[in-house]
mmCIF file of C-alpha atoms in Angstrom:
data_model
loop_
_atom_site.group_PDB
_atom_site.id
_atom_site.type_symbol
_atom_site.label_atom_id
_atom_site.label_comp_id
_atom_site.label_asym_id
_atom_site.label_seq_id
_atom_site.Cartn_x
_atom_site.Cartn_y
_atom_site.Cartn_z
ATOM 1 C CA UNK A 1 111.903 18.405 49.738
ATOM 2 C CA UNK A 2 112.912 16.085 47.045
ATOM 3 C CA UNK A 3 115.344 15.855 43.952
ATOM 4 C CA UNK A 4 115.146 17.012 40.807
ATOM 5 C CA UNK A 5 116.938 14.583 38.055
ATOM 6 C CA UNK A 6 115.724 14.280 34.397
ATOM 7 C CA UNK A 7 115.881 10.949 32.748
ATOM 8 C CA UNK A 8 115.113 12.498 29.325
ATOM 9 C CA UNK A 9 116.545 15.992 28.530
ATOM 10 C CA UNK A 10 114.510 17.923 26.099
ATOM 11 C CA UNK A 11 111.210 16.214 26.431
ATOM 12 C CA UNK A 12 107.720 16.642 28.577
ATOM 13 C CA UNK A 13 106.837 18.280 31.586
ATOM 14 C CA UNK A 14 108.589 18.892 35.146
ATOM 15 C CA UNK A 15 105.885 19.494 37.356
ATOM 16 C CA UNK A 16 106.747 20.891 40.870
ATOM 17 C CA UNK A 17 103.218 19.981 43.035
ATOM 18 C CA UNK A 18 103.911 18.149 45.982
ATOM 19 C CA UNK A 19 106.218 20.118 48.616
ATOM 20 C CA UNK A 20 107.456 23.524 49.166
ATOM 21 C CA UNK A 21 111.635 22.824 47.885
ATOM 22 C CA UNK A 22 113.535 21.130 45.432
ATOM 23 C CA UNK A 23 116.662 19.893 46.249
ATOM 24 C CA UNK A 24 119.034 20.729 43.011
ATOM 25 C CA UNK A 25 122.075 18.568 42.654
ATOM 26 C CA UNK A 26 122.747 18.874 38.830
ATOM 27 C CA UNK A 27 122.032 20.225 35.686
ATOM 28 C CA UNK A 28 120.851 21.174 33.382
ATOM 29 C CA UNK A 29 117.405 20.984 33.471
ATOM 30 C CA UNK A 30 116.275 21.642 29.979
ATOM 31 C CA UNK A 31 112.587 19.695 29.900
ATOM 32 C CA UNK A 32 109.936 21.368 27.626
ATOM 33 C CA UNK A 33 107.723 22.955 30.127
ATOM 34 C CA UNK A 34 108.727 23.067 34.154
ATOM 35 C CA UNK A 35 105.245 24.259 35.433
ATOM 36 C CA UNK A 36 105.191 25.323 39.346
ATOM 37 C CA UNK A 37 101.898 24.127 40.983
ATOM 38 C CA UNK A 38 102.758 26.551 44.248
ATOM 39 C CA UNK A 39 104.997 27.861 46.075
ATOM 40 C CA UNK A 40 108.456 26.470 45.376
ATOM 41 C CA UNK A 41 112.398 27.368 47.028
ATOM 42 C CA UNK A 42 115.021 25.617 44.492
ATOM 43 C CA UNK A 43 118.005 24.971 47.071
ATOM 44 C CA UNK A 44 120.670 22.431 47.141
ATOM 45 C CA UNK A 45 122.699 20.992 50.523
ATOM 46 C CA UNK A 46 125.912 21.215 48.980
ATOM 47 C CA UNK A 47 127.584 24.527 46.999
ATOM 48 C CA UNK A 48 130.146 24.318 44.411
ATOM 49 C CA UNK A 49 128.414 23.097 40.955
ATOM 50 C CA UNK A 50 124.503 23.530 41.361
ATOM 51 C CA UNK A 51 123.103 24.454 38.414
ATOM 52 C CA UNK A 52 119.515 24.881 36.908
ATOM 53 C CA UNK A 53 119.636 25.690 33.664
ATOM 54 C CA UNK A 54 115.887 26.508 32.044
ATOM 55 C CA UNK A 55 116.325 26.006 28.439
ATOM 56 C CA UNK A 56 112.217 25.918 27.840
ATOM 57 C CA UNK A 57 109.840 27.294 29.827
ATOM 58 C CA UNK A 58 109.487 27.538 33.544
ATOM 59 C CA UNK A 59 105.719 28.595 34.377
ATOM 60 C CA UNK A 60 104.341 29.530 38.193
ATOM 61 C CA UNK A 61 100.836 29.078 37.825
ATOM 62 C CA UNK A 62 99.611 29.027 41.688
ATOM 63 C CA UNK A 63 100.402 30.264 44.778
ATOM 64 C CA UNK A 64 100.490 33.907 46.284
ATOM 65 C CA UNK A 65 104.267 33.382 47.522
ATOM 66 C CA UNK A 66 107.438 33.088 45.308
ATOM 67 C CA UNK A 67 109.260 30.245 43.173
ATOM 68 C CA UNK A 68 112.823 31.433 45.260
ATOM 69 C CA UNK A 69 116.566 30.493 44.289
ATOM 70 C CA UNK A 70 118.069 29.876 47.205
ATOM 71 C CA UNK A 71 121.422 28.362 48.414
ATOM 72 C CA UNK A 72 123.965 28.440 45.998
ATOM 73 C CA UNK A 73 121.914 27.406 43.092
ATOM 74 C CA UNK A 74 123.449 29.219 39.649
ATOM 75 C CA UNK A 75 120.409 29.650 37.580
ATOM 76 C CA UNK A 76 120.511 30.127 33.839
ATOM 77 C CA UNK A 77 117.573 31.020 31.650
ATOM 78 C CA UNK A 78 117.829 30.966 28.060
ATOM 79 C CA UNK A 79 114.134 30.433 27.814
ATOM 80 C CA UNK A 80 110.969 31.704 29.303
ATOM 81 C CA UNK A 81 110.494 31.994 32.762
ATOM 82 C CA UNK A 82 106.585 32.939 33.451
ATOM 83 C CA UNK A 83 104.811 34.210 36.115
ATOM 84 C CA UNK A 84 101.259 33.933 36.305
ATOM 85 C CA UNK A 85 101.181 34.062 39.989
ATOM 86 C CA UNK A 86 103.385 35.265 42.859
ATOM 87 C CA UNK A 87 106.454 36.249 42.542
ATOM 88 C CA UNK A 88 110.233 35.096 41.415
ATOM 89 C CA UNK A 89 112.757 36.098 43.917
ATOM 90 C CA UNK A 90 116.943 34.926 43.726
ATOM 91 C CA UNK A 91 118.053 34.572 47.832
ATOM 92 C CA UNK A 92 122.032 35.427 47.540
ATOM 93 C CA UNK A 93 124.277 33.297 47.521
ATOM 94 C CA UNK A 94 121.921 32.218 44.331
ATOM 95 C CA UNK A 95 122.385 33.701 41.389
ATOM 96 C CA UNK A 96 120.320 34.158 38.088
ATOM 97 C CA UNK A 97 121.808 35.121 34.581
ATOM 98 C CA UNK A 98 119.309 35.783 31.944
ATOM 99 C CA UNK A 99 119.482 35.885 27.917
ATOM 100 C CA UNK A 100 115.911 34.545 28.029
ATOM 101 C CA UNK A 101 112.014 35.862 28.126
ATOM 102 C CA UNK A 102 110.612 37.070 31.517
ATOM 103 C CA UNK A 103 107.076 37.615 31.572
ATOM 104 C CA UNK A 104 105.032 38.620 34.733
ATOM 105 C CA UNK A 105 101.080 38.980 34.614
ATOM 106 C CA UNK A 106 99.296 41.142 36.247
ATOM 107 C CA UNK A 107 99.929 40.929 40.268
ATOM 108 C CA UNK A 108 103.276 39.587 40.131
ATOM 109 C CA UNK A 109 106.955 40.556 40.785
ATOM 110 C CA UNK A 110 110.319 39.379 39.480
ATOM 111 C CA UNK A 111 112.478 40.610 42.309
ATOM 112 C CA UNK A 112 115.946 41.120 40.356
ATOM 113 C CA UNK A 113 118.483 41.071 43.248
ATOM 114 C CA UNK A 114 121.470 38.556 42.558
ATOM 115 C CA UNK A 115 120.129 38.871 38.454
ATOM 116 C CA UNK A 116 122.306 39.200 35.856
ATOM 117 C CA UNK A 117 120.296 40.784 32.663
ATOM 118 C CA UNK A 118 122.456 39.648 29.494
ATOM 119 C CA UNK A 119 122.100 40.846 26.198
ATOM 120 C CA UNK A 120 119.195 39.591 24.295
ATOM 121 C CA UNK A 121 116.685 39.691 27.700
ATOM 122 C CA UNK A 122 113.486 40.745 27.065
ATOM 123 C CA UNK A 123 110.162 41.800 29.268
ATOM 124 C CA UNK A 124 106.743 41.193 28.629
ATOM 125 C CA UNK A 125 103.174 41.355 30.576
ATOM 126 C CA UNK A 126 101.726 43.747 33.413
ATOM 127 C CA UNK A 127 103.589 42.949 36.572
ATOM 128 C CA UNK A 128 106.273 44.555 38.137
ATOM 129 C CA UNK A 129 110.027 44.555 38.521
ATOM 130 C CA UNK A 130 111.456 45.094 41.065
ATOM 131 C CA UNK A 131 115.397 45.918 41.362
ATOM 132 C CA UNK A 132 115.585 45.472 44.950
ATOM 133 C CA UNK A 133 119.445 44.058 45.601
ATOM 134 C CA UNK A 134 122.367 43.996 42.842
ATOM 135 C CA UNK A 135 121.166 44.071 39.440
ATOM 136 C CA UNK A 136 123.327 43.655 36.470
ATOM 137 C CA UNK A 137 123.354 44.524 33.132
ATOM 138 C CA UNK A 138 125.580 43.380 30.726
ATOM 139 C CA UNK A 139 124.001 44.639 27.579
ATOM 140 C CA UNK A 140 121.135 46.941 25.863
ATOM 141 C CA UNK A 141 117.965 46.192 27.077
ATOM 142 C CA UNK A 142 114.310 48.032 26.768
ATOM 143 C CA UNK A 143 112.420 47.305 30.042
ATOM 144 C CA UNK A 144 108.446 47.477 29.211
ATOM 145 C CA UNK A 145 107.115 46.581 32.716
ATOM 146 C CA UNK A 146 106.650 49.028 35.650
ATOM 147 C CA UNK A 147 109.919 49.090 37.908
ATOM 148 C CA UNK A 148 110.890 49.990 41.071
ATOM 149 C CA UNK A 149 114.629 50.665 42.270
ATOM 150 C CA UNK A 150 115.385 50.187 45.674
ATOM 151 C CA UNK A 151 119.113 49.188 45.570
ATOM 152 C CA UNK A 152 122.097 49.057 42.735
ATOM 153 C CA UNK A 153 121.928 48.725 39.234
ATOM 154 C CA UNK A 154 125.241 48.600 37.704
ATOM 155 C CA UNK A 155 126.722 47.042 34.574
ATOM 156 C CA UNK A 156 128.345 47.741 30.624
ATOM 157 C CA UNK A 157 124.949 48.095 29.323
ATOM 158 C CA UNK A 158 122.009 50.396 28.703
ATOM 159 C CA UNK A 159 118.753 50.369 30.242
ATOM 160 C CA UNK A 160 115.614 52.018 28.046
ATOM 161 C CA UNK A 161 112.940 52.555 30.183
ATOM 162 C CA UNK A 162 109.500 51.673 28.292
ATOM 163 C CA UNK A 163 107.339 51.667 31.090
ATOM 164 C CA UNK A 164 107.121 54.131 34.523
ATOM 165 C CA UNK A 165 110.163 53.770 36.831
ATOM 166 C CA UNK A 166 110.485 54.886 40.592
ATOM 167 C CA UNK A 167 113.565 55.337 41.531
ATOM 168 C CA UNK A 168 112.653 54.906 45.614
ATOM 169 C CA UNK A 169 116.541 54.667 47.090
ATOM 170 C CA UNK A 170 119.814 53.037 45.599
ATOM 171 C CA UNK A 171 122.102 53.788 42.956
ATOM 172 C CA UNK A 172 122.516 53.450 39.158
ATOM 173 C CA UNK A 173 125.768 52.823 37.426
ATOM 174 C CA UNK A 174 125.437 51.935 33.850
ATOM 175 C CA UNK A 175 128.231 52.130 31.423
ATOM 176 C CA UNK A 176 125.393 52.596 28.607
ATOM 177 C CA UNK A 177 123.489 54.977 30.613
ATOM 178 C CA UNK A 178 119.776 54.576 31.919
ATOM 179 C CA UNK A 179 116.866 56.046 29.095
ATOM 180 C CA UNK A 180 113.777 57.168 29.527
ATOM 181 C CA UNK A 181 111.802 56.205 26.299
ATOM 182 C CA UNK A 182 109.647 59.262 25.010
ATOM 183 C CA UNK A 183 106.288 59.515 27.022
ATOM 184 C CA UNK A 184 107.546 57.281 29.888
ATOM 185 C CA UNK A 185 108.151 58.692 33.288
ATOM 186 C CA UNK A 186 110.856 58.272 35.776
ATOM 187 C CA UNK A 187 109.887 59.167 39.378
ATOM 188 C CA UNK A 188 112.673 59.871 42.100
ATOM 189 C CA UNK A 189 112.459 60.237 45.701
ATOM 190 C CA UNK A 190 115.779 59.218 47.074
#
């Protein structure tokens, strides 16, 4: 593994191509672009205070595995975190809360287990979610890619489906309620 540190908050690109972790010791982490070469686990040795906060955009561009949280990282994105390959997946005791963008092309999967969906998230691209854990939401949110529900999705907020759903096991307990936009579908077989 090795360290991520940032001399220069703010400014150029974070490129993660040589290894398969990071080692996170501090925050934030707020350059420009942080573009993921391959497969990539953000962990850190010690729990307490680790923190990655993406303020800009965090891009997987390669690799058929995942760009994993792991440890007891506390992720934050109030940007745009962007897979164009593999998948995103949050390994509890991680966390991830997100205001931000979250866009998945076609093939991938943003596993939201340990994800915290604030108000003001937003969805774009092809790929798939895939609520397979504990999945919060804290606010209103319209959901335009294709998801799957295997676990608990609980919160205050409202969930508008505007893409197909399948509900395949778990529970849903929104405050808000769960919508099914007009001419969308939601599929159960729990």
């Amino acid at each position: 593994g090795f360290t991520v540190t940032e001399s220069s908050p703010g400014a150029g690109t974070l490129a993660f191509d040589s290894g398969r972790s990071a080692w996170v010791v501090t925050g934030p982490n707020d350059a420009a672009i942080n573009d993921v070469l391959a497969n990539l686990t953000l962990t850190s040795s010690i729990c307490g205070a680790p923190t990655f906060t993406n303020a800009g955009l965090l891009r997987k561009t390669a690799g058929t595995g995942a760009l994993t949280v792991a440890s007891c990282i506390a992720m934050t994105n109030t940007g745009t975190v962007e897979l164009q390959a593999g998948s995103l997946v949050v390994s509890p005791p991680a966390t991830l809360s997100t205001s931000g963008l979250l866009t998945a092309a076609t093939g991938t999967a943003v596993f939201l287990h340990a994800v915290t969906l604030e108000a003001g998230a937003t969805f774009s691209g092809a790929g798939t979610l895939q609520m397979n854990g504990t999945t919060t939401v804290n606010g209103d949110l319209t959901v335009p890619l294709p998801t799957v529900l295997t676990n608990t999705v609980s919160g205050p907020g409202k969930l508008t489906l505007a893409a197909p759903m399948s509900w395949v096991s778990g529970s849903v307990a929104l405050s808000g309620g769960l919508d099914v936009a007009v001419g969308q579908t939601l599929t159960i077989t729990t």
